[in-house]
Amino acid sequence: MTAYGAVFSLANTINNIRGCSRCSLVGRSQRILELVYKELEPLPKILERLDTTSPSRSRKKVNAFDGRVKEAIWKFEDSLESLVTQQIPSQFESIPEIVSIDLQSLKNDARSLIHTLIYMDKDYRYEIENMAEDGPISSSIRFHGTNSKMIGLSDQFQLLKTDLIRFLVSPRWSRVFGLYGMAGVGKTTLATRIYEDQEIQSKFECRAWVTVGRVPQPTCQILRGTLAQLLGITQGDEEISDHCLEERLNGTNCLVVLDDVWEEDVWDTLEGSLPYSKNVCINVLLTSRHRKWMEAHVSRDCFYGVRFLKDEESMELLCEKVFGDESCPPQLHKAATKIARLCEGLPLLILAVAGIISKSEHNRDPTYWNDVAERRNSVFTDAYNQISKVLFPSYDYLPQRLKMPFLFMGVFPQDYHTPPSKIMIMLTTKGLWCDRKCLRELAINYSLVLRNFKSVNKTAHELSLAEYKTCWLHSSWRHVCREEASKNKFYHVLNKLIDAELETIKGQRCLCLENNMLFGIKEFCNLVRLNCASSARSLLFYGPYHQYPIPTDVGFMLLREIDALTQRFYTFPIEVLSLVQLRYLALTCNGELPPTISKLFKLRVLIIHPHIHIRRCGAPSYVPSQIWDMKELEHIEILGKSLAAPSHVVSLEKLKTLVGVNASICIVSELSRRIPNIKKLGIQIELTPYDDHNDLLSCFGCISTFKSLETLKLSITNPVVKHGHVYPVTPHSLKLPRNLKKLHLSGTGFPWEYMDVIGSLPYLEALKLRSYAIQGSHWKTENDIFSHLQFLLIEESDLVRWKLGNNSFPQLKYLSMKHCYKLEEIPEPAYLSRLPCFCPIEIELEDCNPLALICATQLQPSVGVTLCVIASSSFYEKPTTFILERRGGEHVAGAG
């Protein structure tokens, strides 16, 4: 795994040096890099051979070999980047336009690496072909159920049971059902409950249970054992012939449970060997950690992702395992509730924690329980270590390309929900490779990543989504990833001084601090300086926000990433400017950005947040114009500072995101020439009461020239609502980029007639209108517009009546109206009358006119369409919430 990431990192490092417009390679430097790169090119395919091997094979020797290859690559990369860094004169006010780089002293190092890589193919092939069979054999061809009580998952049990029985109809045919989910989530428990259920036993006269496992018995033996169970004979007592099967199974319904299947080959063989007859119905229930291999065998309506337990279910399971038939003592209830919640719904972790607590001599002591709840003792750590051996194979047998993105996600702290875009940007700046497809596979195909859906997909089924808003790991997986990452020197998480011990911190490529105070300890700084400052590529501050600056200048040389938004700096830390390899910089700083920031000419991501959002009197704070000289910038996020156009003609061709900055209308007009390939633009414009609001239209005219723009967020700072102002209303008054997918407007005060222009955008999926973005009492929608809109938010509006045109909003899934105090009606849109849809349609009303709520509750969806209305109000002493759900015109649920 680590060799795979190291190959991509070194290849990207070489490409960046060769393609850098500011560096000129002298002598045979270019040739040295070409020779190394040529040897790197075939390595990913060579390393991916491991993906084709069976999970029943041991990977210990291959992983050890992988580690040796990684060390050789990292050693050369360190030498290469150190030499380049030494030759860039960062000590001066500015860096020369062209820097000469001489790499000829690396000739011997390159020759040594090439020699290692040439022999790698042969050695790696040998290791893969001679992987030993892992042991012990884990499969079992009989049922070990105990009729024990199942806690939680009753809804999924009932759904699966109903479907199993429902499909027993004439004509008879066999079906395959799939249960999937991460290790320890309860797949086997749910399958066991199904297998033991009395009604299932009455419907399926013949049943068989096989625990396959990662290291299964021979397929022929599994098949023979399965058939023996179906026939009710002892395996080996008699020969099982086709005639015997036909005679004994004739007219019966059979249920076969194959639990914990890892390989598609196992099922393929069994599927082709199970008896087939028009008079025999064999339904198969597969359980697996991985959904991906089952997709070719299980129809979509027979897939069941096993969910995590709810908080109350977790509490019940914890207390049942600790206290048995007794109830939880009142003095322990609060701590027990928190402990159950910290297990995040994973039954395997709940059982491990409960087992440790129940064995403690202090298991009735409130102080002990409080210490567990506050993680002041080792109970959770011990539980994580205990279940890690169950979880780890899911990681170890991932495809090579997915391992590094998954491992990296463990760097983020608990409850830190990370946008996929940030994960991809950070991995890219590390020189690694990742895209949204990787994260989607980890989430859906391998059940390893948890996620929140985007607002545009808020009510959509997860399998229909291409992406999601944020993602994170379960705490048990975060523990596994951190242990593995630290062992492989990928990253190391530090909470206290002891975490910086020599054996663990030496040679780490990334330091992640969950205690931002550590750099204030002299001993800690010395350990970092001596053991990893020269090799570290990332410095991440993910601890609680710390408002007092702490110096971090301990001799870092090769840093590519600094993420320090939770670490406040009074002024911009000048020492950062010597880190010429920096690609990602995120700081919290109220000070001015220095013009010398252009020395960071390799920077791709620049994020600057203020410590407090208070505007200074007098002249505004500007982003230095030198930022336009930083040609590698792809993402700029600078909150609260004003953008100025450069005095010279220049453009940032690679810039894809520009958000958070203040700008005048004339500056916005200049941007169309400066950032031609922008995809996401978010700016704030301040208009005074004396400004001509019609200039906004010219501003949008310039923005409309951005052919690549997909997301536009434009807000008017301190908007002045001019009720008497009249905007020109002509077919082309408002111009917008044709390819927009998301549009957020705030304070613009446009008339409702402009919505026809917005509605004609062919790809628009999400529209948010805030602070009188659109102004007026009546909105009459034209026919056939908003054809792809899925999410609509209108917040703070004087809208009274809204009439819909024919076939408008045909795809809308989520409508949110907030603080629309004058709104009297919610129109009945066409999307409520469309054909039955897989996803519900939701209408949210927050602090709106009661007439709008009455209107919404009277909407009648067609058969198969589910409508959910959620209304909340804060006008009363106690905030109230009303929830109504209706399917096909039938009132299903009421207020709460």
Coordinates of N, CA, C and O in Angstrom, one line a residue, residues 494 496-503 505-507 511 521-533 554:
L494 N -0.8 13.6 17.4 CA -0.2 13.9 18.7 C -1.3 14.6 19.5 O -1.9 15.6 19.1
K496 N -0.4 14.6 23.3 CA 0.3 14.9 24.5 C 1.8 14.7 24.2 O 2.2 14.1 23.1
L497 N 2.7 15.1 25.1 CA 4.1 15.1 24.8 C 4.6 13.6 24.6 O 5.5 13.4 23.8
I498 N 4.0 12.7 25.3 CA 4.5 11.3 25.2 C 4.3 10.7 23.8 O 4.9 9.8 23.3
D499 N 3.3 11.4 23.0 CA 3.1 10.9 21.6 C 4.3 11.3 20.7 O 4.3 10.8 19.6
A500 N 5.2 12.1 21.2 CA 6.3 12.5 20.4 C 7.6 11.7 20.7 O 8.7 12.1 20.4
E501 N 7.4 10.5 21.3 CA 8.5 9.7 21.6 C 9.3 9.3 20.4 O 8.8 9.2 19.3
L502 N 10.6 9.1 20.5 CA 11.5 8.9 19.4 C 11.1 7.8 18.4 O 11.1 8.0 17.2
E503 N 10.7 6.7 19.0 CA 10.3 5.6 18.1 C 9.2 5.8 17.2 O 9.1 5.3 16.1
I505 N 7.8 9.1 16.3 CA 7.8 10.3 15.6 C 8.9 10.3 14.5 O 8.8 11.1 13.5
K506 N 9.9 9.5 14.6 CA 11.1 9.6 13.7 C 10.6 9.2 12.3 O 10.0 8.2 12.0
G507 N 10.9 10.2 11.4 CA 10.7 10.0 10.0 C 9.3 10.1 9.5 O 9.0 9.8 8.4
L511 N 2.5 15.4 10.5 CA 2.2 15.6 11.9 C 0.8 16.2 12.1 O 0.6 17.3 11.5
I521 N 5.8 23.8 24.0 CA 6.6 23.0 24.9 C 8.0 22.8 24.3 O 8.1 22.2 23.2
K522 N 9.0 23.3 24.9 CA 10.4 23.3 24.3 C 10.8 21.9 24.0 O 11.4 21.6 23.0
E523 N 10.5 20.9 24.9 CA 11.0 19.5 24.7 C 10.3 19.0 23.4 O 10.9 18.2 22.7
F524 N 9.0 19.3 23.2 CA 8.3 18.8 22.0 C 9.0 19.4 20.8 O 9.2 18.6 19.8
C525 N 9.2 20.7 20.8 CA 9.9 21.3 19.6 C 11.2 20.7 19.3 O 11.5 20.4 18.1
N526 N 12.0 20.3 20.3 CA 13.3 19.7 20.1 C 13.1 18.3 19.5 O 13.9 17.9 18.6
L527 N 12.1 17.5 19.9 CA 11.9 16.2 19.4 C 11.5 16.3 17.9 O 12.0 15.5 17.1
V528 N 10.7 17.3 17.6 CA 10.2 17.4 16.2 C 11.4 17.8 15.3 O 11.6 17.3 14.2
R529 N 12.2 18.8 15.8 CA 13.3 19.3 15.1 C 14.4 18.2 14.8 O 14.9 18.1 13.7
L530 N 14.6 17.3 15.7 CA 15.6 16.3 15.6 C 15.2 15.1 14.7 O 16.0 14.5 14.0
N531 N 13.9 14.8 14.8 CA 13.4 13.5 14.3 C 12.6 13.5 13.1 O 12.5 12.5 12.4
C532 N 11.9 14.6 12.8 CA 11.1 14.6 11.6 C 10.9 15.9 10.9 O 10.2 16.0 9.8
A533 N 11.5 17.0 11.3 CA 11.3 18.3 10.7 C 11.9 18.2 9.3 O 11.3 18.9 8.4
V554 N 10.5 25.2 13.6 CA 11.4 24.2 14.2 C 12.3 23.5 13.2 O 12.8 22.4 13.3

